[in-house]
PDB file of C-alpha atoms in Angstrom:
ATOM      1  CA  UNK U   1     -28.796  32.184   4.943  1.00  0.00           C
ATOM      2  CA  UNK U   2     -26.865  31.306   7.910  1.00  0.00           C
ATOM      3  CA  UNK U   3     -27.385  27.410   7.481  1.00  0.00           C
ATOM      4  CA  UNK U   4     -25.977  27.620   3.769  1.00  0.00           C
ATOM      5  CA  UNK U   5     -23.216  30.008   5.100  1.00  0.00           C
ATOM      6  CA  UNK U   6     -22.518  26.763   7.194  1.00  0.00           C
ATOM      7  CA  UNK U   7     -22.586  23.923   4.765  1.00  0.00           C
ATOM      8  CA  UNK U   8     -19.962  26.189   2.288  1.00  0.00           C
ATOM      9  CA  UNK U   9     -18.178  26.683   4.919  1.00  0.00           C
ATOM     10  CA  UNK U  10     -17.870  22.736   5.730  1.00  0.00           C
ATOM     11  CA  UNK U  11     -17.193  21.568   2.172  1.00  0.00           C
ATOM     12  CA  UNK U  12     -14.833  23.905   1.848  1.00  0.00           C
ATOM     13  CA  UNK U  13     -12.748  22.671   4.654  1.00  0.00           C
ATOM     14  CA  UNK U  14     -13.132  18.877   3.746  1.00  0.00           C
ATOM     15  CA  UNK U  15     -11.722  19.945   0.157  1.00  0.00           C
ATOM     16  CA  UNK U  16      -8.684  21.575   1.727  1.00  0.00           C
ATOM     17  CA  UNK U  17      -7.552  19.230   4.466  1.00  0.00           C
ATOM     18  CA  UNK U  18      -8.563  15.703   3.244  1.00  0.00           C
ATOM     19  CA  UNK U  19     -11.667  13.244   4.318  1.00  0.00           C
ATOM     20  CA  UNK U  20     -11.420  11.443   8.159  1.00  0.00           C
ATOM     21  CA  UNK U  21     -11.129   7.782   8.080  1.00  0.00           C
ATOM     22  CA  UNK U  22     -15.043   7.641   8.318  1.00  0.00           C
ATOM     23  CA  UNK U  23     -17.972   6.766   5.647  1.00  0.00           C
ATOM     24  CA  UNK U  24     -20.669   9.693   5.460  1.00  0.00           C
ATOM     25  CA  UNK U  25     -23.869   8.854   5.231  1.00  0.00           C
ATOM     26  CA  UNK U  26     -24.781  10.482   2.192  1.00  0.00           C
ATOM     27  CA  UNK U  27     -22.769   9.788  -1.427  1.00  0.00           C
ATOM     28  CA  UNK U  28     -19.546  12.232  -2.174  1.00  0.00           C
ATOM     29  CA  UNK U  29     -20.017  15.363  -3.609  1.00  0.00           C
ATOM     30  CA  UNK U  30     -17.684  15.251  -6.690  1.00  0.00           C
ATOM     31  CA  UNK U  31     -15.162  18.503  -6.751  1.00  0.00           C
ATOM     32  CA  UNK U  32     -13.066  19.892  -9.825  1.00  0.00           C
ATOM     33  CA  UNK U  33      -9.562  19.076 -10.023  1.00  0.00           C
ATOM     34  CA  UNK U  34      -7.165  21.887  -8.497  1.00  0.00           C
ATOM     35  CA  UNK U  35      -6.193  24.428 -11.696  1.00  0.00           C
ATOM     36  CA  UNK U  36      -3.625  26.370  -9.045  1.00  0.00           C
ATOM     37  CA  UNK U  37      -0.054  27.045 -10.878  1.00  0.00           C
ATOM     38  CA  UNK U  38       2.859  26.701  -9.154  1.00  0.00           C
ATOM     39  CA  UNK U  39       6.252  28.616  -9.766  1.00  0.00           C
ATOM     40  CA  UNK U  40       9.341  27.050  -9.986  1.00  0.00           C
ATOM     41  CA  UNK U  41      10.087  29.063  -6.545  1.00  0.00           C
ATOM     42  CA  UNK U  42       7.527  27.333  -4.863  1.00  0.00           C
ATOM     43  CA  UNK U  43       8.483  24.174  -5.746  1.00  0.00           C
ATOM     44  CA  UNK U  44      11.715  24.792  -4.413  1.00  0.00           C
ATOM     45  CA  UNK U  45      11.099  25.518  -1.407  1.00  0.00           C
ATOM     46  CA  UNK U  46       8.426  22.442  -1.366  1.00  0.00           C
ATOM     47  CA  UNK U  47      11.592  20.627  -2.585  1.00  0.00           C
ATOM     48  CA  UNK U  48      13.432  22.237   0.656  1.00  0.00           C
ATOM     49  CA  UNK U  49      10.952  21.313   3.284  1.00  0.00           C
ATOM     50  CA  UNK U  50      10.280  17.794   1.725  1.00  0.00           C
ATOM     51  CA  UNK U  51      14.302  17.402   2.462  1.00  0.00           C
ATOM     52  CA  UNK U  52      14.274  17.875   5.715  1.00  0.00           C
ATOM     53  CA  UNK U  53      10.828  15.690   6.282  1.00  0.00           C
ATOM     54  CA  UNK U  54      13.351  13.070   4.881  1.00  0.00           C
ATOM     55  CA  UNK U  55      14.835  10.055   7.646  1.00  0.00           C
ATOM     56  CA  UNK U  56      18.905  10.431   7.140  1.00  0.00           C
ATOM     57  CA  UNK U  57      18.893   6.372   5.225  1.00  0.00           C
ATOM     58  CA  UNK U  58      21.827   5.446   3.235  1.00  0.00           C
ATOM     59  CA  UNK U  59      20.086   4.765  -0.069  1.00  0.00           C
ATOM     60  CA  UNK U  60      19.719   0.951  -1.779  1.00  0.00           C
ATOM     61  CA  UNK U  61      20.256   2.275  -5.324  1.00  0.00           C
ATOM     62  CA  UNK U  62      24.288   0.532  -4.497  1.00  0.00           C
ATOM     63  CA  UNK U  63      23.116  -1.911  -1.452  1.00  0.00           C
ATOM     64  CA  UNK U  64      22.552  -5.810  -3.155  1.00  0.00           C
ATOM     65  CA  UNK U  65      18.936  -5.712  -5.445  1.00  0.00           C
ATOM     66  CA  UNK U  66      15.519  -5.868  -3.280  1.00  0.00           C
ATOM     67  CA  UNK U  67      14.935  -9.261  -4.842  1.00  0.00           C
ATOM     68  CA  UNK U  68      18.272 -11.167  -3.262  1.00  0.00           C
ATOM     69  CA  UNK U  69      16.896  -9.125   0.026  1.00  0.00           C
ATOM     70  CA  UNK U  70      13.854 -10.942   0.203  1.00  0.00           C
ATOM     71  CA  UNK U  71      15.494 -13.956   0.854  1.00  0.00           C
ATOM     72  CA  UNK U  72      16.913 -12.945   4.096  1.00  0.00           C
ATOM     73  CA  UNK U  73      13.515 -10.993   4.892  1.00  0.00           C
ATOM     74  CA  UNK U  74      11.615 -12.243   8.056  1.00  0.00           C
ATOM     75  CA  UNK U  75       7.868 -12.333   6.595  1.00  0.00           C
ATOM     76  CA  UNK U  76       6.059 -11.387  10.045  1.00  0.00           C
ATOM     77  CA  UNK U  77       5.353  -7.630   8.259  1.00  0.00           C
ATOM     78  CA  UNK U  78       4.171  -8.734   4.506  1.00  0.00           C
ATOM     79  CA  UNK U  79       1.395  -8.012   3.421  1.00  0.00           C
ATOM     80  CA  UNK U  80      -0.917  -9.096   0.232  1.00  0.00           C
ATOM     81  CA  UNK U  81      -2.560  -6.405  -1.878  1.00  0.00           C
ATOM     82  CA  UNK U  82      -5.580  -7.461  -4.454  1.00  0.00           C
ATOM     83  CA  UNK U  83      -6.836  -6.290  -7.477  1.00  0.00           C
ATOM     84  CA  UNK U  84     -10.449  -7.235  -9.148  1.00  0.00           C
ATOM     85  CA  UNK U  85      -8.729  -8.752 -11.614  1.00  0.00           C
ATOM     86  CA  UNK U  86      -7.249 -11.268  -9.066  1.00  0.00           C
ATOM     87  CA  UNK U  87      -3.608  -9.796  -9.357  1.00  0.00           C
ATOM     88  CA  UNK U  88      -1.598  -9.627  -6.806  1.00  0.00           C
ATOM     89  CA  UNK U  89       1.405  -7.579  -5.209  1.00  0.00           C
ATOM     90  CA  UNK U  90       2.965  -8.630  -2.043  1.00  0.00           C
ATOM     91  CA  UNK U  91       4.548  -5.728  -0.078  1.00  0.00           C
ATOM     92  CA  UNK U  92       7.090  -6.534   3.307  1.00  0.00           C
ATOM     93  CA  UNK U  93       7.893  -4.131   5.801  1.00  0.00           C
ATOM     94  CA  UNK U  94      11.454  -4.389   6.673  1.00  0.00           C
ATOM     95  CA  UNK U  95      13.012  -1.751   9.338  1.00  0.00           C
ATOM     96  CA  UNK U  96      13.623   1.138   7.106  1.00  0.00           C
ATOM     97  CA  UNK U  97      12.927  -0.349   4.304  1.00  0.00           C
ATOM     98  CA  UNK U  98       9.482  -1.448   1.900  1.00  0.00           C
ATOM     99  CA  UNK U  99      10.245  -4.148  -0.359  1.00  0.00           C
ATOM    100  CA  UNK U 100       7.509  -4.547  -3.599  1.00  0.00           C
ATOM    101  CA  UNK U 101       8.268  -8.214  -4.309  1.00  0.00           C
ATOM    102  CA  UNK U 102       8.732  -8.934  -8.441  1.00  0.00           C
ATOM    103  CA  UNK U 103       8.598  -5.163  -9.044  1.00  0.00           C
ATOM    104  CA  UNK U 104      10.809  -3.723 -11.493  1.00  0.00           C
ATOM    105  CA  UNK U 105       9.749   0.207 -11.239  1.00  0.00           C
ATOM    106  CA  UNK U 106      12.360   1.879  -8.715  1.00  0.00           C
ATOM    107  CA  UNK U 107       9.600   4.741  -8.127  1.00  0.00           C
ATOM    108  CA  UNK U 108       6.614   3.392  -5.903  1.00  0.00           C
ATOM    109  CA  UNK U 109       3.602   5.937  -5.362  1.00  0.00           C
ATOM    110  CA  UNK U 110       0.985   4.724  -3.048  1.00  0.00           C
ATOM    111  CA  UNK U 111      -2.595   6.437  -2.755  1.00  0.00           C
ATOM    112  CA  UNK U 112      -4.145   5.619  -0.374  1.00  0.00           C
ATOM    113  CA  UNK U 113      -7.961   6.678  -0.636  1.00  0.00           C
ATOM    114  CA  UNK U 114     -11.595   5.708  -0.493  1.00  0.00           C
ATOM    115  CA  UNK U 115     -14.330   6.130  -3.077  1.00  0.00           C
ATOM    116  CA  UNK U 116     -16.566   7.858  -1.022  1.00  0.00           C
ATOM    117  CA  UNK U 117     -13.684  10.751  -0.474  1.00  0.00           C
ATOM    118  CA  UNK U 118     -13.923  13.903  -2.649  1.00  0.00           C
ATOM    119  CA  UNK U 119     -10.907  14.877  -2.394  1.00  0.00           C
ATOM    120  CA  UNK U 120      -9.613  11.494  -3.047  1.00  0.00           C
ATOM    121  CA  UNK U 121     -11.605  10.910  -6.367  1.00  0.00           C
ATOM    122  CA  UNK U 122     -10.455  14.783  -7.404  1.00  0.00           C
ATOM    123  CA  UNK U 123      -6.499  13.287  -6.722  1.00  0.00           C
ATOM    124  CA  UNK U 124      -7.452   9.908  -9.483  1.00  0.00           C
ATOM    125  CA  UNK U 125      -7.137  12.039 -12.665  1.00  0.00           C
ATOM    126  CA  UNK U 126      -3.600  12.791 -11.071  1.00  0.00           C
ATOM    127  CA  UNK U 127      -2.782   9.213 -10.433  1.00  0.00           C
ATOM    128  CA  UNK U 128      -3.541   8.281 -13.872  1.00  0.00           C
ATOM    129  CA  UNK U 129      -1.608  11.187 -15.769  1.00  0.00           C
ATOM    130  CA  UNK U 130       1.241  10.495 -13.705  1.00  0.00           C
ATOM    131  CA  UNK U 131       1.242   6.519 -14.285  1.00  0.00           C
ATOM    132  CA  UNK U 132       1.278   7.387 -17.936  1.00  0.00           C
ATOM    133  CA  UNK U 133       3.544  10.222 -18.278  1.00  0.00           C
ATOM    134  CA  UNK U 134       6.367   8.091 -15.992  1.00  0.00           C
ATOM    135  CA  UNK U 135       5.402   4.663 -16.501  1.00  0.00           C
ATOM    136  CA  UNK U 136       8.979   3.234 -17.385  1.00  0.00           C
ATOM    137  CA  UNK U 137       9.949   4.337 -13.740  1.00  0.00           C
ATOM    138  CA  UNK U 138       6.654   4.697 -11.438  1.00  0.00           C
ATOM    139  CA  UNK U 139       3.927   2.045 -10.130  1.00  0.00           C
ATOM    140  CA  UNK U 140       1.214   4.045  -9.021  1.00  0.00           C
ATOM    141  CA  UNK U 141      -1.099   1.470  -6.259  1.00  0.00           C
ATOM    142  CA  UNK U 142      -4.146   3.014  -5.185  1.00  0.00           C
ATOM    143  CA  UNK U 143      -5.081   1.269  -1.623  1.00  0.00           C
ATOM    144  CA  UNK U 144      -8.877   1.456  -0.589  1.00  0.00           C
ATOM    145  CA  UNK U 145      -8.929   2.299   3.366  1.00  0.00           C
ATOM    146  CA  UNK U 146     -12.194   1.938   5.416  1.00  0.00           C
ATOM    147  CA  UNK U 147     -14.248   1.399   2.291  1.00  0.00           C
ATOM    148  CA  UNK U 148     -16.311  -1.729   2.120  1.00  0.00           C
ATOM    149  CA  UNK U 149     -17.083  -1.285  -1.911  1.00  0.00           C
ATOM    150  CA  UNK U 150     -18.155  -4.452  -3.053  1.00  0.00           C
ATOM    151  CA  UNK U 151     -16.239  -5.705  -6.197  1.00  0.00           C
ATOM    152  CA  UNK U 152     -18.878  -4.979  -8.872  1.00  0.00           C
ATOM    153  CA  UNK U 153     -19.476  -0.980  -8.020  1.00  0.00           C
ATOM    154  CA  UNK U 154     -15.788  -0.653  -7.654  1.00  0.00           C
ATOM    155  CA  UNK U 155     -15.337  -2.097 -11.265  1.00  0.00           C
ATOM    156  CA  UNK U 156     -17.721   0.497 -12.209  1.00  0.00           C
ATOM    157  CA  UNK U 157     -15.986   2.916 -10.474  1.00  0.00           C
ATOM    158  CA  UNK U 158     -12.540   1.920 -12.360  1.00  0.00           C
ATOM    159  CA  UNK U 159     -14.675   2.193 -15.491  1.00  0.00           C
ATOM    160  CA  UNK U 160     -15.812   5.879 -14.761  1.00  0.00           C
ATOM    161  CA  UNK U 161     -12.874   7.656 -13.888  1.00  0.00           C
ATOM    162  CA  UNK U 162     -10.785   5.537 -16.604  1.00  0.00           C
ATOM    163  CA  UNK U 163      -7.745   4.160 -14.088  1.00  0.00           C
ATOM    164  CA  UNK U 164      -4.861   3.021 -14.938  1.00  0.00           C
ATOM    165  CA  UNK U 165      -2.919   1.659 -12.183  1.00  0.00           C
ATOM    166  CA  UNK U 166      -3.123  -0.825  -9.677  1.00  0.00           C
ATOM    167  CA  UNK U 167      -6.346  -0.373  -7.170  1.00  0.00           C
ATOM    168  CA  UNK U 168      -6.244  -3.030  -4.320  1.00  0.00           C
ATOM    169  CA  UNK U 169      -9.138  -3.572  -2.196  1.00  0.00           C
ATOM    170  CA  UNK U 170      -7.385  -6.842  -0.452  1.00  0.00           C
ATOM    171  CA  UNK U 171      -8.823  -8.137   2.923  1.00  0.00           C
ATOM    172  CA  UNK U 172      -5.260  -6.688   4.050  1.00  0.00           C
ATOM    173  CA  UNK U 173      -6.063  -2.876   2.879  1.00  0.00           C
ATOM    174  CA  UNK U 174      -6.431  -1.390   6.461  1.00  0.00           C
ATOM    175  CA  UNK U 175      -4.124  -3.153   8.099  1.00  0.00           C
ATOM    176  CA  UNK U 176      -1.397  -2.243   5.477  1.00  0.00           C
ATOM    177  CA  UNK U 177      -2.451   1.066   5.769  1.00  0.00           C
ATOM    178  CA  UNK U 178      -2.379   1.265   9.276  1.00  0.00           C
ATOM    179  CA  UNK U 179       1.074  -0.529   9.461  1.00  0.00           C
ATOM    180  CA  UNK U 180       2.381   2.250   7.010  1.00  0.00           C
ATOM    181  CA  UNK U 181       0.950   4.986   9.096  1.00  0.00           C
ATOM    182  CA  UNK U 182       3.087   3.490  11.810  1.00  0.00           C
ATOM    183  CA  UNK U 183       6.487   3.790   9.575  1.00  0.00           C
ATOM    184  CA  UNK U 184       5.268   7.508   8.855  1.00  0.00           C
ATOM    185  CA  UNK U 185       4.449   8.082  12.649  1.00  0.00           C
ATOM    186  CA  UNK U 186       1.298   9.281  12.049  1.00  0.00           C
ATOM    187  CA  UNK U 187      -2.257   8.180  13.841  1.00  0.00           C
ATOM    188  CA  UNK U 188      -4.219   5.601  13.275  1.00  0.00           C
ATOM    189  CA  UNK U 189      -7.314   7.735  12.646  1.00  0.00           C
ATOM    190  CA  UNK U 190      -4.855   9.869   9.886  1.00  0.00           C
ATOM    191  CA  UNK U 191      -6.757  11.570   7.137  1.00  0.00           C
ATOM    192  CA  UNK U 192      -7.160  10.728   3.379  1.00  0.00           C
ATOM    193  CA  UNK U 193      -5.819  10.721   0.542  1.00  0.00           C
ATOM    194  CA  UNK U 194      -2.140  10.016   2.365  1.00  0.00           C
ATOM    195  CA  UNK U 195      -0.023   9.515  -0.410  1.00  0.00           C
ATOM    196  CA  UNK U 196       3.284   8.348   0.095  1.00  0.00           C
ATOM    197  CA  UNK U 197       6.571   8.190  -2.300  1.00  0.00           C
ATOM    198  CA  UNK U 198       9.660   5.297  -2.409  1.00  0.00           C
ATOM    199  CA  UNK U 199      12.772   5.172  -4.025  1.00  0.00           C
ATOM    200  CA  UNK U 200      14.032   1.941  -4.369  1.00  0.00           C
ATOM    201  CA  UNK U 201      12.160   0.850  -1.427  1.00  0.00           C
ATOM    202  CA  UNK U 202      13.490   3.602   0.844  1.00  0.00           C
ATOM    203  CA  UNK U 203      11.317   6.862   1.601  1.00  0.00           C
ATOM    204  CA  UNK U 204      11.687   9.218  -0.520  1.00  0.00           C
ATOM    205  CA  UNK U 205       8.215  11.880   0.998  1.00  0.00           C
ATOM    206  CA  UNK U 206       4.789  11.880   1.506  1.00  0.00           C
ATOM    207  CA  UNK U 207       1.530  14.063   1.137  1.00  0.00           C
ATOM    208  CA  UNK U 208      -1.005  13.951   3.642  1.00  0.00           C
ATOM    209  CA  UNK U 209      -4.317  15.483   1.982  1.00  0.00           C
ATOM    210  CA  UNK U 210      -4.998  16.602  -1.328  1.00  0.00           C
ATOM    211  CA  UNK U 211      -2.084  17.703  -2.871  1.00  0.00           C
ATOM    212  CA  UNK U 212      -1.155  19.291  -6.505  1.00  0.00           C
ATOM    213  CA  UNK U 213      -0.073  17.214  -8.996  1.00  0.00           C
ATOM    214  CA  UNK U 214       2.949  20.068  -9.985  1.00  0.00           C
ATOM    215  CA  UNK U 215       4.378  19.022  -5.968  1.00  0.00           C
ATOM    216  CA  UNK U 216       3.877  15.292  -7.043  1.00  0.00           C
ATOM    217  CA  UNK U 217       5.808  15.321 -10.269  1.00  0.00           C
ATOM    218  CA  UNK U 218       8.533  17.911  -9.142  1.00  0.00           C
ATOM    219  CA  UNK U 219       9.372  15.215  -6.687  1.00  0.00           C
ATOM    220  CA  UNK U 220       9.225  12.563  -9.258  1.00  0.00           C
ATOM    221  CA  UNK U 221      11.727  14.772 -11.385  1.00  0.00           C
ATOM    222  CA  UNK U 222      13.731  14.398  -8.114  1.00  0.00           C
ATOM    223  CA  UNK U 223      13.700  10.678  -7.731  1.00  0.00           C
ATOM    224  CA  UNK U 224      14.556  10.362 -11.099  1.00  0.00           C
ATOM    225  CA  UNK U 225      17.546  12.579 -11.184  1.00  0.00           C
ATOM    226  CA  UNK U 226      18.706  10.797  -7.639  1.00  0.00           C
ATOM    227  CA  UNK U 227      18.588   7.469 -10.043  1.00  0.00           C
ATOM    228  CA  UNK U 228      20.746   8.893 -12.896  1.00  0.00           C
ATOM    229  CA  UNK U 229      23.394  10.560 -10.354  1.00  0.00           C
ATOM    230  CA  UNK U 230      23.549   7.147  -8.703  1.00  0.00           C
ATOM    231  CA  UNK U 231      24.008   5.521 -12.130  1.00  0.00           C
ATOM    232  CA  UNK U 232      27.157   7.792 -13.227  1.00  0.00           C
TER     233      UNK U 232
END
């Protein structure tokens, strides 16, 4: 009784506080997505602490567009991300800034996960709802981390969970990952999922663990009403 005392005890925690940058040895155990309701006091205080997480930046949305930037971009931080399909999206690291060459979507979310991470499978359905209820503004990229899928079981993975944005499992996965733990100052060893928000290339927040979609999308909401106020 003890011993399965134990192992509830274990998944429990793994559920709550994300997966370690390590492979188990035995498949994921698949967990239900989160059904917890937040009010809209909660989410502003979320919105209150996710302010002050914030680095004081002066934003881009009046600074020259990210595409005449490039240009005068030293290419020592870029970095190439892959799809299965053979697509591509090249990503530079400059200062305090993260420039998505050819993008056109001023919100960037970027999940980074690994299919053998319950809590990171339990976040896709999140991803995907969230790519299609803000697609005019958001790119959702889903970045594989320390997972060595090979290209046919992750197309079957796609296939299962029905995803709709951008999965890259590019030879430069970890060390983009690790390069964008850096600009968050977190370990190298952090946890997944880590997902992490920009605005127009600038920070906007990030999530480390599993997170509820109501926090994700409140912050969206944000983003997007930081665009329009920008705009007037």
């Amino acid at each position: 009784m003890q011993q399965i005392s134990a192992l509830l005890l274990s998944i429990l925690l793994i559920n709550l506080t994300g997966c370690e940058e390590k492979k188990p040895e035995k498949p994921p155990i698949p967990i239900e997505k989160s059904t917890e309701v937040f009010t809209q006091k909660d989410l502003k205080q979320h919105a209150d602490k996710q302010r002050d997480l914030q680095p004081k930046k002066e934003t881009l949305l009046n600074a020259p567009s990210l595409h005449n930037i490039i240009d005068n971009v030293q290419q020592s931080d870029t970095f190439m991300l892959l799809n299965t399909k053979s697509q591509s999206r090249k990503v530079t690291f400059s200062e305090d800034q993260v420039i998505f060459h050819r993008n056109t979507k001023p919100i960037i979310l970027i999940h980074i996960f690994a299919t053998w991470c319950p809590p990171c499978v339990a976040q896709i359905p999140y991803m995907n709802s969230l790519q299609k209820k803000y697609g005019s503004d958001l790119f959702v990229i889903g970045i594989l981390t320390e997972d060595y899928i090979d290209i046919p079981s992750l197309k079957s993975f796609i296939a299962k969970h029905e995803i709709n944005y951008f999965i890259s499992n590019s030879p430069h996965n970890n060390a983009f990952s690790g390069h964008l733990a850096d600009t968050l100052d977190l370990p190298q060893n952090f946890s997944v999922p880590l997902t992490v928000m920009y605005l127009n290339g600038t920070y906007f927040t990030h999530y480390e663990g599993s997170i509820p979609i109501e926090m994700i999308e409140y912050d969206i909401q944000q983003a997007q009403k930081q665009l329009k106020s920008n705009k007037a």
